[in-house]
């Protein structure tokens, strides 16, 4: 019995991370460079330092950044904008710098941030899906049982942030009273994919990683930006994990979409390689549909059924927020 959980921007929003429209606004501000003669008057200093270090063609990159800043109000998301300019090195570079900078800043302002040696404040998170999921996950389980359970759970996270990994790492320590090393060992049983990359590994999983919400150096920003993928890069079978992600869907009996907007390009990325693989399995898809009209909800149900080869009756999209969906399907989502 394998469970796949697909996480979109709406899920991270519950702890304070930006959705697509807010992220484009933040990126527009970071790339809003202006000059008085040769002196820079606005725009993010760290991104400016990274541009200066990475390339000798500084004016071309600054012009690309300024063009992006002007265009951000018109973009559905930063991913859509980068895809529209696929192959433009200046735009892709500036966009990836801005994504890393904006997401790390957003992490530091989120409910999950633990600066100055503080512990995670779970009371701030009690009404979020993170806590609702944890309660379901840890129900009637000792720590060795948890490790076995995680072997059968896969996260496919379309966001660049590390909220899920950061939350679970700290929840395991607090709930089971174990060390950082033990929590990291337990989380090795969990499969996590970021189809479009992330702002870097967390230090407990990779010594070269960057802490949640940290401020990178210019060199770190350059290195972390290389982990961000455009749509073209994320769907390239030769340079992405798309094959393994799709295989997870073939084996899943339960799929849960959280804060996901069901964009066609992202649904296609998740399409199982062989929809017949589901045949003979009691497969059910669940998902949030907060803000969807009835017509759009019905369209999403049809799209998921056609994409995966399951019956529409097995697709359950509730017009609820992420935390609420765990209440709505509390018995059927038992992990």
CSV table of C-alpha atoms in Angstrom, one decimal, residues 83 158 194-197 229-243 245-246 264-271:
chain,number,residue,atom,x,y,z
A,83,UNK,CA,9.5,28.7,-19.8
A,158,UNK,CA,6.5,21.3,-6.7
A,194,UNK,CA,11.3,18.2,-6.1
A,195,UNK,CA,10.6,18.1,-9.9
A,196,UNK,CA,11.7,21.7,-10.3
A,197,UNK,CA,14.5,21.6,-7.8
A,229,UNK,CA,15.1,23.7,-12.8
A,230,UNK,CA,13.0,25.3,-15.5
A,231,UNK,CA,10.0,23.4,-16.8
A,232,UNK,CA,12.0,22.1,-19.7
A,233,UNK,CA,14.8,20.9,-17.4
A,234,UNK,CA,12.3,19.3,-15.0
A,235,UNK,CA,10.6,17.3,-17.7
A,236,UNK,CA,13.7,16.1,-19.5
A,237,UNK,CA,13.9,12.3,-18.9
A,238,UNK,CA,17.7,12.4,-19.3
A,239,UNK,CA,18.4,15.0,-16.7
A,240,UNK,CA,15.5,14.8,-14.2
A,241,UNK,CA,13.8,12.3,-11.9
A,242,UNK,CA,10.6,12.3,-13.9
A,243,UNK,CA,10.9,8.5,-14.7
A,245,UNK,CA,8.3,10.0,-10.0
A,246,UNK,CA,6.0,8.5,-12.6
A,264,UNK,CA,-1.9,20.6,-17.3
A,265,UNK,CA,1.9,20.8,-17.6
A,266,UNK,CA,2.4,19.5,-14.0
A,267,UNK,CA,-0.3,16.8,-14.4
A,268,UNK,CA,1.5,15.6,-17.5
A,269,UNK,CA,4.7,15.4,-15.6
A,270,UNK,CA,3.0,13.0,-13.1
A,271,UNK,CA,1.4,10.8,-15.6
